[in-house]
N, CA and C of each residue as an Amber inpcrd file, in Angstrom:
protein
   582
 -11.2450000 -66.8400000 -30.9480000  -9.9880000 -66.5490000 -30.2250000
  -8.8290000 -66.3910000 -31.5910000  -8.9220000 -67.3200000 -32.6630000
  -8.1960000 -67.1640000 -33.6890000  -8.3590000 -65.6590000 -34.4190000
  -9.6050000 -65.1560000 -34.5660000  -9.6270000 -63.9590000 -35.1390000
  -9.0520000 -62.9100000 -34.4930000  -8.9890000 -63.0340000 -32.9310000
  -8.5800000 -62.1480000 -32.2410000  -7.0370000 -62.1180000 -32.0110000
  -6.2050000 -63.3560000 -32.4010000  -5.0850000 -63.5280000 -32.5400000
  -4.5930000 -62.7800000 -33.9590000  -5.5060000 -62.9110000 -34.9160000
  -4.8780000 -62.5420000 -36.3110000  -4.9600000 -60.9970000 -35.9360000
  -6.1760000 -60.4010000 -35.4070000  -6.2330000 -58.9600000 -35.2610000
  -4.9800000 -58.3840000 -34.7480000  -4.3280000 -58.9000000 -33.4250000
  -3.3820000 -58.6780000 -32.6270000  -1.9230000 -58.6640000 -33.2100000
  -2.0790000 -59.5660000 -34.3110000  -0.8410000 -59.4370000 -35.1550000
  -0.8430000 -58.7590000 -36.2950000  -1.7760000 -58.6200000 -36.7360000
  -2.0160000 -57.3020000 -37.6570000  -1.7410000 -55.6770000 -37.2220000
  -2.3980000 -55.6050000 -36.1060000  -1.9560000 -54.4410000 -35.3870000
  -0.6500000 -54.1050000 -34.9770000   0.2200000 -55.2360000 -34.7560000
   1.8240000 -55.0960000 -34.1640000   2.2500000 -54.8060000 -35.9370000
   1.8060000 -55.4890000 -36.6410000   2.6350000 -55.0860000 -38.2430000
   2.1350000 -53.3800000 -38.5060000   1.0690000 -53.1750000 -38.2170000
   0.6130000 -51.7770000 -38.7960000   1.4780000 -50.7210000 -37.4500000
   1.7340000 -51.0680000 -36.4020000   2.1070000 -50.2710000 -35.5820000
   3.5970000 -49.9830000 -35.3480000   4.2090000 -51.3080000 -35.7600000
   5.7330000 -51.3740000 -35.4680000   6.5340000 -50.4580000 -36.1920000
   6.2040000 -49.7940000 -37.3920000   7.2620000 -48.8530000 -38.0480000
   7.1620000 -47.4810000 -37.0720000   5.9180000 -47.3980000 -36.8490000
   5.8220000 -46.5510000 -35.6560000   6.3790000 -45.8480000 -34.8250000
   6.0260000 -46.9950000 -34.0210000   6.7490000 -47.1920000 -32.7850000
   7.5390000 -48.2380000 -32.1650000   8.3300000 -48.6000000 -33.2730000
   9.5200000 -49.6140000 -33.4060000  10.5370000 -49.2150000 -32.0850000
  10.6310000 -47.9800000 -31.5830000  11.6310000 -47.8570000 -30.6900000
  10.9920000 -47.3070000 -29.3320000  11.5680000 -47.5350000 -28.3100000
  10.8450000 -46.9560000 -27.0380000  12.1490000 -46.7290000 -26.2530000
  12.2150000 -46.0920000 -25.3970000  12.9210000 -45.4540000 -24.3420000
  12.3950000 -45.3650000 -22.9170000  12.8870000 -46.1110000 -22.0570000
  12.6290000 -46.1860000 -20.5270000  12.7700000 -44.7650000 -19.6670000
  11.8590000 -44.1560000 -19.1820000  11.8540000 -42.8790000 -18.9560000
  12.4620000 -42.6290000 -17.7440000  13.5320000 -42.3820000 -17.2100000
  14.0850000 -42.3070000 -15.8810000  14.3070000 -40.2530000 -15.5610000
  14.1190000 -39.8780000 -14.8580000  13.9500000 -40.6250000 -13.0050000
  12.3920000 -40.8220000 -13.1750000  12.2580000 -41.7380000 -11.9740000
  10.7710000 -42.2660000 -11.5880000  10.6140000 -41.6120000 -10.3930000
   9.7020000 -40.9220000 -10.2420000   9.4010000 -40.2110000  -8.4700000
   8.4690000 -41.2510000  -8.0750000   8.1600000 -41.1090000  -6.9010000
   7.5170000 -41.9030000  -6.1470000   6.0250000 -42.1110000  -6.4240000
   5.5190000 -40.9430000  -6.6540000   4.1240000 -41.0180000  -7.3910000
   3.7830000 -42.0510000  -8.5120000   4.9680000 -41.6230000  -9.4710000
   4.8540000 -42.7770000 -10.4090000   5.0900000 -44.1340000 -10.1030000
   6.0930000 -44.3660000  -9.1480000   6.4010000 -45.4840000  -8.8700000
   5.1170000 -46.3840000  -8.6670000   4.4460000 -45.6400000  -7.8360000
   3.2110000 -46.4050000  -7.0130000   2.1750000 -46.5620000  -8.4630000
   1.6140000 -45.8070000  -9.0540000   0.9580000 -45.5290000 -10.5940000
   1.0400000 -46.9120000 -11.0290000   2.6800000 -46.6540000 -11.7650000
   2.9570000 -47.7380000 -12.6140000   3.1670000 -49.2860000 -11.7760000
   3.4890000 -49.4880000 -10.6310000   3.5380000 -50.5150000  -9.8660000
   2.2630000 -51.0620000  -9.8100000   0.8600000 -50.6930000  -9.8140000
  -0.7980000 -50.5450000  -9.7030000  -0.7980000 -51.6710000 -11.2780000
  -0.3350000 -50.5840000 -12.2000000  -0.5660000 -51.0060000 -13.7740000
  -0.0250000 -52.4600000 -13.8090000   1.4630000 -52.5870000 -13.3760000
   2.1980000 -53.6750000 -13.5690000   2.0120000 -54.9210000 -12.7370000
   1.0270000 -54.7760000 -11.7100000   0.7770000 -55.8720000 -10.7660000
   1.9570000 -55.9000000  -9.9500000   2.6100000 -54.9780000  -9.6600000
   3.8970000 -55.0580000  -8.7020000   3.6010000 -54.3600000  -7.5330000
   4.2620000 -54.8480000  -6.3410000   4.4360000 -53.7600000  -5.1100000
   5.8220000 -53.3480000  -5.1550000   6.1610000 -52.4450000  -5.6050000
   7.4070000 -51.7780000  -5.5010000   8.2590000 -51.4110000  -3.9940000
   9.4510000 -51.4520000  -3.9530000  10.2970000 -51.4400000  -2.6470000
  10.1580000 -49.9080000  -2.4290000   9.9390000 -49.6020000  -1.3340000
  10.4220000 -48.2540000  -1.0960000  11.8050000 -47.5680000  -1.2010000
  11.7900000 -46.6170000  -1.7180000  12.9230000 -45.8770000  -1.7380000
  13.9560000 -45.4940000  -0.3460000  15.2140000 -46.2590000  -1.0900000
  16.0680000 -46.5530000   0.2690000  16.1690000 -44.9860000   1.0480000
  16.2740000 -44.9220000   2.5500000  16.3830000 -43.6780000   3.3100000
  17.8700000 -43.3580000   2.6580000  18.2660000 -41.9360000   3.5790000
  19.7090000 -41.4350000   3.1140000  20.4810000 -42.4400000   3.8380000
  21.5550000 -42.4440000   2.9070000  22.8100000 -43.6350000   3.7310000
  23.7360000 -42.6630000   4.4900000  24.8420000 -43.2160000   5.2190000
  25.7840000 -42.6950000   6.0000000  27.1900000 -42.1370000   5.2580000
  27.3110000 -42.9250000   4.0660000  28.4200000 -43.1820000   3.4490000
  28.2980000 -42.0430000   2.1050000  29.3020000 -41.5990000   2.1620000
  29.6220000 -40.2480000   1.0290000  29.9260000 -41.4960000   0.0860000
  29.4380000 -41.2810000  -1.6980000  29.3990000 -41.9100000  -2.3880000
  30.2870000 -41.6250000  -3.6390000  31.1500000 -42.2870000  -4.0080000
  32.0230000 -41.6290000  -5.1610000  31.5450000 -42.6820000  -6.3720000
  30.9640000 -42.3500000  -7.4370000  30.5530000 -43.2700000  -8.5110000
  31.0630000 -43.0500000  -9.7400000  31.5550000 -44.5560000 -10.8490000
  31.8240000 -44.2960000 -11.7620000  31.0250000 -45.1240000 -12.6030000
  30.6090000 -44.5020000 -13.9820000  29.6790000 -45.5860000 -14.9390000
  30.3270000 -45.9010000 -16.3540000  30.3560000 -47.1420000 -16.2960000
  30.8410000 -47.3320000 -17.5370000  30.4590000 -46.5250000 -18.6100000
  30.9640000 -46.2560000 -19.5480000  30.4840000 -45.5800000 -20.7620000
  29.4280000 -46.1680000 -21.5450000  29.5020000 -47.6050000 -21.5080000
  28.4090000 -48.4230000 -22.0560000  27.4140000 -49.0640000 -21.3760000
  27.1080000 -48.2810000 -20.5540000  26.0940000 -48.9570000 -19.7190000
  24.5650000 -48.8800000 -19.9460000  24.2510000 -47.7820000 -20.6000000
  22.8360000 -47.6020000 -21.2490000  22.9970000 -48.8930000 -22.5870000
  21.8880000 -49.7060000 -22.4610000  21.9460000 -50.7230000 -23.5080000
  20.3970000 -50.8530000 -24.3300000  20.3520000 -51.4990000 -25.0030000
  19.2410000 -52.1280000 -25.6890000  18.9210000 -53.2710000 -24.9660000
  17.4800000 -53.2990000 -24.4950000  17.1010000 -54.4110000 -23.7750000
  16.9750000 -55.7880000 -24.6660000  17.4320000 -56.9530000 -24.5240000
  17.7530000 -57.9420000 -24.8590000  16.2140000 -58.5780000 -25.0590000
  15.7230000 -58.5820000 -26.2440000  14.1450000 -59.1920000 -26.1400000
  14.1040000 -60.3750000 -27.0020000  13.4920000 -61.5330000 -26.4070000
  13.3660000 -62.9220000 -26.5300000  11.9480000 -63.2680000 -26.7110000
  11.6270000 -64.1260000 -27.7180000  10.3060000 -64.4830000 -28.1230000
   9.8550000 -64.0230000 -29.1280000   8.4840000 -64.2080000 -29.2330000
   7.6070000 -63.4090000 -30.3840000   7.0890000 -62.1410000 -30.1630000
   6.2590000 -62.4860000 -29.0120000   5.3240000 -61.3390000 -28.6090000
   5.9040000 -59.9870000 -28.3070000   5.3010000 -59.0570000 -28.7680000
   5.7880000 -57.4640000 -28.5830000   7.3270000 -57.4860000 -29.1210000
   7.9680000 -58.4170000 -30.0790000   9.3610000 -58.5630000 -30.3010000
   9.7500000 -57.5030000 -31.6490000   8.7560000 -56.8770000 -31.8170000
   8.7310000 -55.8300000 -32.9060000   9.4890000 -54.5180000 -32.4210000
   9.1220000 -54.1100000 -30.8850000   9.7700000 -52.8870000 -30.3790000
  10.9510000 -53.5160000 -29.7890000  11.7910000 -52.3120000 -29.9200000
  13.4120000 -52.2220000 -29.5560000  13.2100000 -51.2350000 -28.3980000
  13.8550000 -51.6380000 -27.0310000  13.2910000 -51.0320000 -26.0300000
  14.8310000 -50.4780000 -25.5180000  15.1320000 -49.1750000 -25.6360000
  16.3090000 -48.5730000 -24.7800000  16.2670000 -48.5220000 -23.2720000
  17.2700000 -48.9570000 -22.5780000  17.3220000 -48.8880000 -21.0280000
  18.6540000 -48.1590000 -20.7390000  18.1800000 -46.5850000 -20.5550000
  19.3390000 -45.8120000 -20.2260000  19.1970000 -45.7870000 -18.6440000
  19.8390000 -46.6780000 -18.1420000  19.8490000 -47.2120000 -16.6780000
  20.9370000 -46.3460000 -15.9350000  21.7830000 -45.8100000 -16.2900000
  22.9280000 -45.2040000 -15.7970000  22.6070000 -43.6840000 -15.2090000
  21.4270000 -43.2360000 -16.1940000  20.4000000 -41.9110000 -15.3560000
  19.8820000 -42.4800000 -13.9260000  19.2560000 -43.8960000 -14.0470000
  18.7820000 -43.9990000 -12.6620000  19.4260000 -44.3770000 -11.4910000
  20.6360000 -45.1440000 -12.1230000  21.6210000 -45.2190000 -11.0180000
  22.3000000 -44.0890000 -10.3120000  22.5450000 -43.0090000 -11.1890000
  23.1900000 -41.7980000 -10.7060000  22.1470000 -41.1000000  -9.8320000
  20.9890000 -41.0320000 -10.4740000  19.8010000 -40.1840000  -9.5750000
  19.4400000 -41.1070000  -8.0640000  19.6210000 -42.1920000  -8.0800000
  19.0390000 -43.0400000  -6.9280000  20.4850000 -43.1870000  -5.9820000
  21.6600000 -43.1010000  -6.5010000  22.9400000 -42.8870000  -5.7390000
  23.2930000 -41.5910000  -4.9820000  22.8690000 -40.6900000  -5.8530000
  23.1660000 -39.5610000  -5.2710000  21.5460000 -38.9250000  -4.2970000
  20.4790000 -39.5950000  -4.4790000  19.4200000 -39.4090000  -3.5210000
  19.8360000 -40.0480000  -2.1830000  20.5500000 -41.0080000  -2.3420000
  21.0370000 -42.0480000  -1.2360000  22.2500000 -41.3170000  -0.2550000
  23.2390000 -40.4500000  -1.0480000  23.9280000 -39.7560000  -0.3390000
  23.7170000 -39.1100000   0.2900000  24.5220000 -38.8220000   1.6380000
  24.0460000 -38.0930000   2.6490000  23.8500000 -36.6270000   2.4730000
  24.5690000 -36.0580000   1.8060000  24.2870000 -34.5330000   1.2040000
  23.8890000 -34.5470000  -0.6330000  23.6620000 -35.9290000  -0.7630000
  22.9510000 -35.6790000  -2.1590000  23.8590000 -35.2110000  -3.2270000
  25.1560000 -35.2370000  -3.2390000  26.1180000 -35.2880000  -4.2800000
  27.0320000 -36.3970000  -4.2040000  27.3720000 -36.8530000  -5.2480000
  28.0870000 -38.0220000  -5.7630000  29.6120000 -37.5380000  -5.8310000
  30.4640000 -38.1670000  -5.7490000  32.0150000 -38.0910000  -6.2240000
  32.4760000 -36.7320000  -5.4690000  32.0970000 -36.5470000  -4.1330000
  32.5680000 -35.8310000  -3.4870000  33.3480000 -36.2840000  -1.7560000
  33.0020000 -37.7710000  -1.5790000  33.3140000 -38.1050000  -0.3850000
  35.0470000 -37.7450000  -0.3090000  35.4620000 -37.6900000   1.3270000
  36.7230000 -38.1270000   1.6650000  36.9050000 -39.3070000   1.9720000
  38.2620000 -39.7820000   1.3710000  38.3110000 -41.0320000   1.5540000
  38.2060000 -42.0180000   2.7820000  38.5680000 -40.9440000   4.1810000
  37.9580000 -41.7050000   5.2430000  36.6630000 -42.4200000   5.1760000
  35.5770000 -41.3290000   4.6190000  34.1890000 -42.0190000   4.7390000
  33.3520000 -42.3500000   3.6960000  34.1600000 -42.3790000   2.3850000
  33.3860000 -42.4140000   1.0590000  33.3790000 -44.0990000   0.9190000
  32.7210000 -44.3230000   0.0280000  32.8870000 -45.6260000  -1.1370000
  32.6950000 -45.5930000  -2.4200000  33.6930000 -46.0840000  -2.9530000
  33.8030000 -46.0170000  -4.2530000  32.7960000 -47.3670000  -5.0440000
  32.0150000 -46.5820000  -5.7830000  31.0680000 -47.4830000  -6.7090000
  31.1920000 -47.5440000  -8.2100000  32.0560000 -48.5220000  -8.8420000
  32.1160000 -48.6630000 -10.0390000  31.3630000 -49.1880000 -10.9760000
  30.3880000 -49.0790000 -11.5270000  28.9700000 -49.9100000 -12.1170000
  29.7910000 -50.0920000 -13.4760000  30.0330000 -51.3840000 -13.8880000
  30.9050000 -51.7940000 -14.9680000  29.8570000 -52.3080000 -16.3840000
  28.8170000 -52.8500000 -15.7070000  27.9410000 -53.6790000 -16.6800000
  26.4580000 -53.3680000 -16.3030000  25.4000000 -53.3330000 -16.7530000
  23.8520000 -53.5770000 -16.7830000  23.4930000 -54.1160000 -18.0920000
  22.3140000 -55.0860000 -17.8690000  21.9930000 -55.9440000 -18.8200000
  20.1470000 -55.9990000 -18.6350000  19.7130000 -56.0370000 -19.2740000
  18.2460000 -56.3420000 -19.1810000  17.6700000 -57.4450000 -20.3080000
  16.8390000 -58.1940000 -19.8860000  16.0810000 -59.4170000 -20.8510000
  14.8460000 -59.4580000 -20.6370000  14.1470000 -59.3630000 -21.7520000
  12.9160000 -59.4120000 -21.0840000  12.1290000 -60.2770000 -22.4020000
  11.0420000 -61.3470000 -21.8920000  10.4690000 -62.3670000 -22.9560000
   8.7450000 -61.9120000 -22.4800000   8.2790000 -61.5860000 -23.6640000
   6.7910000 -61.5280000 -23.3690000   5.7540000 -62.5950000 -24.1160000
   4.7160000 -63.2790000 -23.7260000   4.0260000 -63.9690000 -24.3500000
   2.5300000 -63.2430000 -24.0580000   1.8210000 -63.8780000 -25.0350000
   0.5490000 -63.3190000 -24.9860000  -0.4320000 -64.4520000 -23.9280000
  -1.2790000 -63.4590000 -23.0270000  -2.0150000 -64.3190000 -22.3170000
  -3.4770000 -63.8840000 -22.4740000  -3.9330000 -63.3790000 -23.2650000
  -5.2520000 -63.2310000 -24.0320000  -5.3570000 -62.2030000 -24.5240000
  -6.8020000 -61.6240000 -24.9920000  -7.0020000 -60.7370000 -25.9530000
  -6.4870000 -59.4360000 -25.7690000  -4.9930000 -59.0810000 -26.4120000
  -4.2410000 -57.8420000 -26.2710000  -4.0990000 -57.5750000 -25.0370000
  -3.5330000 -58.7030000 -24.1960000  -2.7470000 -58.7710000 -22.7660000
  -1.6370000 -59.7610000 -23.0040000  -0.6850000 -59.5490000 -22.2320000
   0.1410000 -60.4450000 -22.0720000   1.3290000 -60.2830000 -20.7950000
   1.7890000 -61.3090000 -20.5400000   2.9000000 -61.2380000 -19.4830000
   4.1880000 -61.0390000 -20.0360000   5.0380000 -60.1190000 -19.3180000
   6.4440000 -60.2270000 -19.7990000   7.5430000 -60.6940000 -18.5120000
   8.1720000 -61.4140000 -18.6980000   9.3660000 -61.8680000 -17.6860000
  10.2330000 -60.8800000 -17.9610000  10.7100000 -60.0910000 -16.9660000
  11.9630000 -59.0890000 -16.9940000  13.3050000 -59.5310000 -16.0130000
  14.4710000 -59.5970000 -16.6540000  15.6850000 -59.6820000 -15.5590000
  16.5110000 -58.1710000 -15.9330000  16.9480000 -57.8170000 -14.8160000
  17.9550000 -56.7770000 -14.5710000  19.0950000 -57.2090000 -13.9970000
  19.9470000 -57.1940000 -14.6310000  21.2690000 -57.3270000 -13.6210000
  22.4730000 -55.9180000 -13.6280000  23.0760000 -56.2360000 -12.5980000
  24.1040000 -55.0230000 -12.7210000  25.2450000 -55.4220000 -12.2000000
  26.4200000 -54.9740000 -12.4750000  27.8350000 -55.6840000 -12.0150000
  28.5260000 -54.5010000 -11.5910000  29.0950000 -54.4880000 -10.6650000
  29.9280000 -53.3840000  -9.9720000  31.0040000 -53.7080000  -8.8670000
  31.8980000 -53.1470000  -8.8260000  32.7010000 -53.3850000  -7.4840000
  32.6980000 -52.1280000  -6.5050000  32.7880000 -52.6000000  -5.4390000
  33.0430000 -51.5300000  -4.7440000  34.2550000 -51.5080000  -3.7910000
  34.6630000 -50.1420000  -3.1460000  35.9220000 -50.0980000  -2.4350000
  35.5720000 -48.9230000  -1.8330000  36.9230000 -49.1360000  -0.9340000
  36.5890000 -47.5730000  -0.1480000  37.2530000 -46.3570000  -0.7130000
  37.2720000 -45.3540000  -0.2250000  37.1450000 -43.8660000  -0.9890000
  38.5080000 -43.8840000  -1.7170000  39.3110000 -44.6370000  -1.1480000
  40.9350000 -44.4630000  -1.7510000  40.9920000 -45.5760000  -3.1560000
  40.0770000 -46.2640000  -3.3430000  39.7960000 -47.4170000  -4.3900000
  40.5830000 -48.4730000  -4.0800000  40.8500000 -48.8040000  -2.6530000
  41.3140000 -49.7500000  -1.9510000  40.3420000 -51.0420000  -1.6650000
  40.9280000 -52.0040000  -1.6010000  40.0530000 -53.5160000  -1.1710000
  38.8640000 -53.6730000  -2.2980000  38.8830000 -53.5470000  -3.4320000
  37.6810000 -53.6330000  -4.1610000  37.1030000 -55.1750000  -4.2180000
  35.7270000 -55.0180000  -4.0300000  35.1740000 -56.5810000  -4.0910000
  33.8080000 -56.3330000  -5.0150000  33.7690000 -57.3190000  -5.6640000
  33.1380000 -57.5780000  -6.9080000  31.4560000 -57.5430000  -6.3380000
  30.4900000 -57.2310000  -7.1040000  29.2310000 -57.2800000  -6.5070000
  28.2590000 -57.4190000  -7.6040000  27.3890000 -58.3500000  -7.6820000
  26.4150000 -58.5880000  -8.5960000  25.0100000 -58.8020000  -8.1540000
  24.2950000 -57.9320000  -8.8820000  22.7310000 -57.9430000  -8.2730000
  21.6890000 -58.2170000  -9.6090000  20.7650000 -58.9580000  -9.3060000
  20.1330000 -59.1510000 -10.2610000  18.5220000 -59.4490000  -9.9580000
  17.5450000 -58.6540000 -10.7650000  16.0770000 -59.1250000 -10.4630000
  15.2030000 -59.4590000 -11.3240000  14.4330000 -60.4440000 -11.1010000
  13.8320000 -60.9980000 -12.2200000  12.1440000 -61.1810000 -11.7230000
  11.2840000 -60.4090000 -12.3450000   9.8160000 -60.2960000 -12.0210000
   8.8660000 -60.5560000 -13.2340000   7.5790000 -60.6340000 -13.0020000
   6.6320000 -60.8620000 -14.2390000   6.3470000 -59.3630000 -14.2800000
   5.7050000 -58.8190000 -15.4600000   5.3140000 -57.3830000 -15.6380000
   4.1650000 -57.6930000 -16.6270000   3.5320000 -56.6840000 -16.9410000
   2.2490000 -56.7370000 -17.8340000   2.3770000 -56.0960000 -19.2320000
   2.4100000 -56.4430000 -20.0390000   2.1040000 -56.0410000 -21.5020000
   0.4950000 -55.8120000 -21.6960000   0.0760000 -54.5320000 -21.9660000
  -1.3170000 -54.0370000 -22.0110000  -1.5020000 -53.5830000 -23.2650000
  -2.7210000 -53.8660000 -24.0380000  -3.0350000 -53.5990000 -25.0800000
  -1.8800000 -54.1100000 -26.3530000  -1.7560000 -53.4780000 -27.1870000
  -0.6530000 -53.5150000 -28.1870000   0.8530000 -53.2750000 -27.6780000
   1.0590000 -54.0530000 -26.6930000   2.5990000 -53.9770000 -26.0270000
   2.7360000 -52.9060000 -25.2550000   1.7490000 -52.1500000 -24.8450000
   1.6850000 -50.8670000 -23.9400000   2.2580000 -51.4530000 -22.4660000
   3.0100000 -50.3600000 -22.0180000   3.4980000 -50.7280000 -20.4650000
   5.0990000 -51.4720000 -20.4640000   5.5720000 -51.6680000 -21.5370000
   6.8590000 -52.5170000 -21.6940000   7.9680000 -51.6790000 -21.1210000
   7.9920000 -50.4210000 -21.3580000   9.0290000 -49.5580000 -20.7630000
   8.4810000 -49.2700000 -19.1660000   7.7200000 -49.3340000 -18.8560000
   6.9860000 -49.1070000 -17.2900000   7.6280000 -50.2430000 -16.6900000
   7.2500000 -51.2360000 -17.0440000   7.7490000 -52.8070000 -16.6690000
   9.2780000 -52.3980000 -16.2600000  10.0870000 -52.5050000 -17.3980000
  11.4720000 -52.3630000 -17.1090000  11.9740000 -51.7100000 -16.1060000
  11.0840000 -50.1680000 -16.4150000  11.7100000 -49.3410000 -15.4680000
  11.6780000 -49.5080000 -14.0700000  10.5230000 -50.2830000 -13.8180000
  10.2400000 -50.8390000 -12.1170000  11.0590000 -51.7210000 -11.9380000
  11.4470000 -52.8270000 -12.8680000  12.2710000 -53.8010000 -12.0180000
  13.9580000 -53.1380000 -12.3680000  14.3720000 -52.3880000 -13.0120000
  15.5200000 -51.6500000 -13.1710000  15.7850000 -51.1960000 -11.7780000
  14.8410000 -50.2050000 -11.2960000  14.4020000 -49.7620000  -9.8810000
  14.7350000 -50.6400000  -8.8070000  14.2370000 -51.9220000  -8.9540000
  14.5020000 -52.6070000  -7.7630000  15.7010000 -53.3300000  -7.9600000
  16.4130000 -53.6160000  -9.0550000  17.9050000 -53.6960000  -8.8170000
  18.8520000 -52.7740000  -8.4040000  18.3360000 -51.4300000  -8.7330000
  19.5070000 -50.4510000  -8.2310000  19.2120000 -50.5540000  -6.4340000
  18.1720000 -50.4350000  -6.1650000  17.7660000 -51.0190000  -4.6230000
  18.3120000 -51.7930000  -4.1730000  18.6480000 -53.0590000  -4.9240000
  19.6990000 -53.9760000  -4.4280000  20.9740000 -53.4190000  -4.1980000
  21.4100000 -52.7740000  -5.4150000  22.6550000 -52.2460000  -5.2260000
  23.1430000 -51.3550000  -3.7710000  22.0620000 -50.5620000  -3.6360000
  22.0100000 -49.8710000  -2.3630000  22.3200000 -50.5260000  -1.3790000
  21.4760000 -51.5510000  -1.0720000  21.5210000 -52.4400000  -0.0380000
  22.8250000 -53.0750000   0.1060000  23.5990000 -53.2660000  -1.0250000
  25.0550000 -53.6390000  -0.9780000  25.8910000 -52.7560000  -0.3840000
  25.6890000 -51.5840000  -1.2180000  26.6820000 -50.7140000  -0.7610000
  26.5900000 -50.2360000   0.7100000  25.2450000 -50.5500000   1.5640000
  25.2140000 -50.1020000   2.8200000  25.7740000 -51.5460000   3.7230000
  25.7850000 -52.6080000   2.9960000  26.0920000 -53.9420000   3.7780000
  27.6260000 -53.9830000   4.6050000  27.5980000 -54.1290000   5.5720000
  28.9950000 -54.0590000   6.2260000  30.2160000 -55.0020000   5.1060000
  31.1000000 -53.9620000   5.3240000  32.6210000 -54.9740000   4.4370000
  32.5670000 -56.1060000   4.8670000  32.6950000 -57.3960000   4.3860000
  32.9500000 -58.6330000   4.9120000  34.4710000 -58.5020000   5.4540000
């Protein structure tokens, strides 16, 4: 066991300079969602059906971010989460006509996404395998098409994902958890206004 641990640490040290930066790949099509879900031991939610509300979307310019990595396992890798692309694609797919920013004030809902963050902590659970706890949060405000009556919304998803081999699967797990957070955001958009 000790030799295996030393081998894993040596592999990380050797591989880190070459693979120190990773980027979550968006968009994620349904076939990839199912494949990655199987790899990560997750049952992904279904892609939401078309909505009935026209969506006007604003994304904060600093929405895309580097994942906050805690713990020692897999900490040599910096992971970029360009979540703005995922939010834009999923909300456009949910919009009745597939276009955002074109709704009339009578039917539209304005979504201003102000902040997103990702936290990931991986621990080694065996020879060249591990578990990562990944949390994705999104802060936004929803208002009618004219921008009136804003209400804050906070969504958060935390789930376990898998680190396979020498920390492979990190970006796929983060992508899946990010997708679940955007689905929660869409659910909030569709909810009746209190």
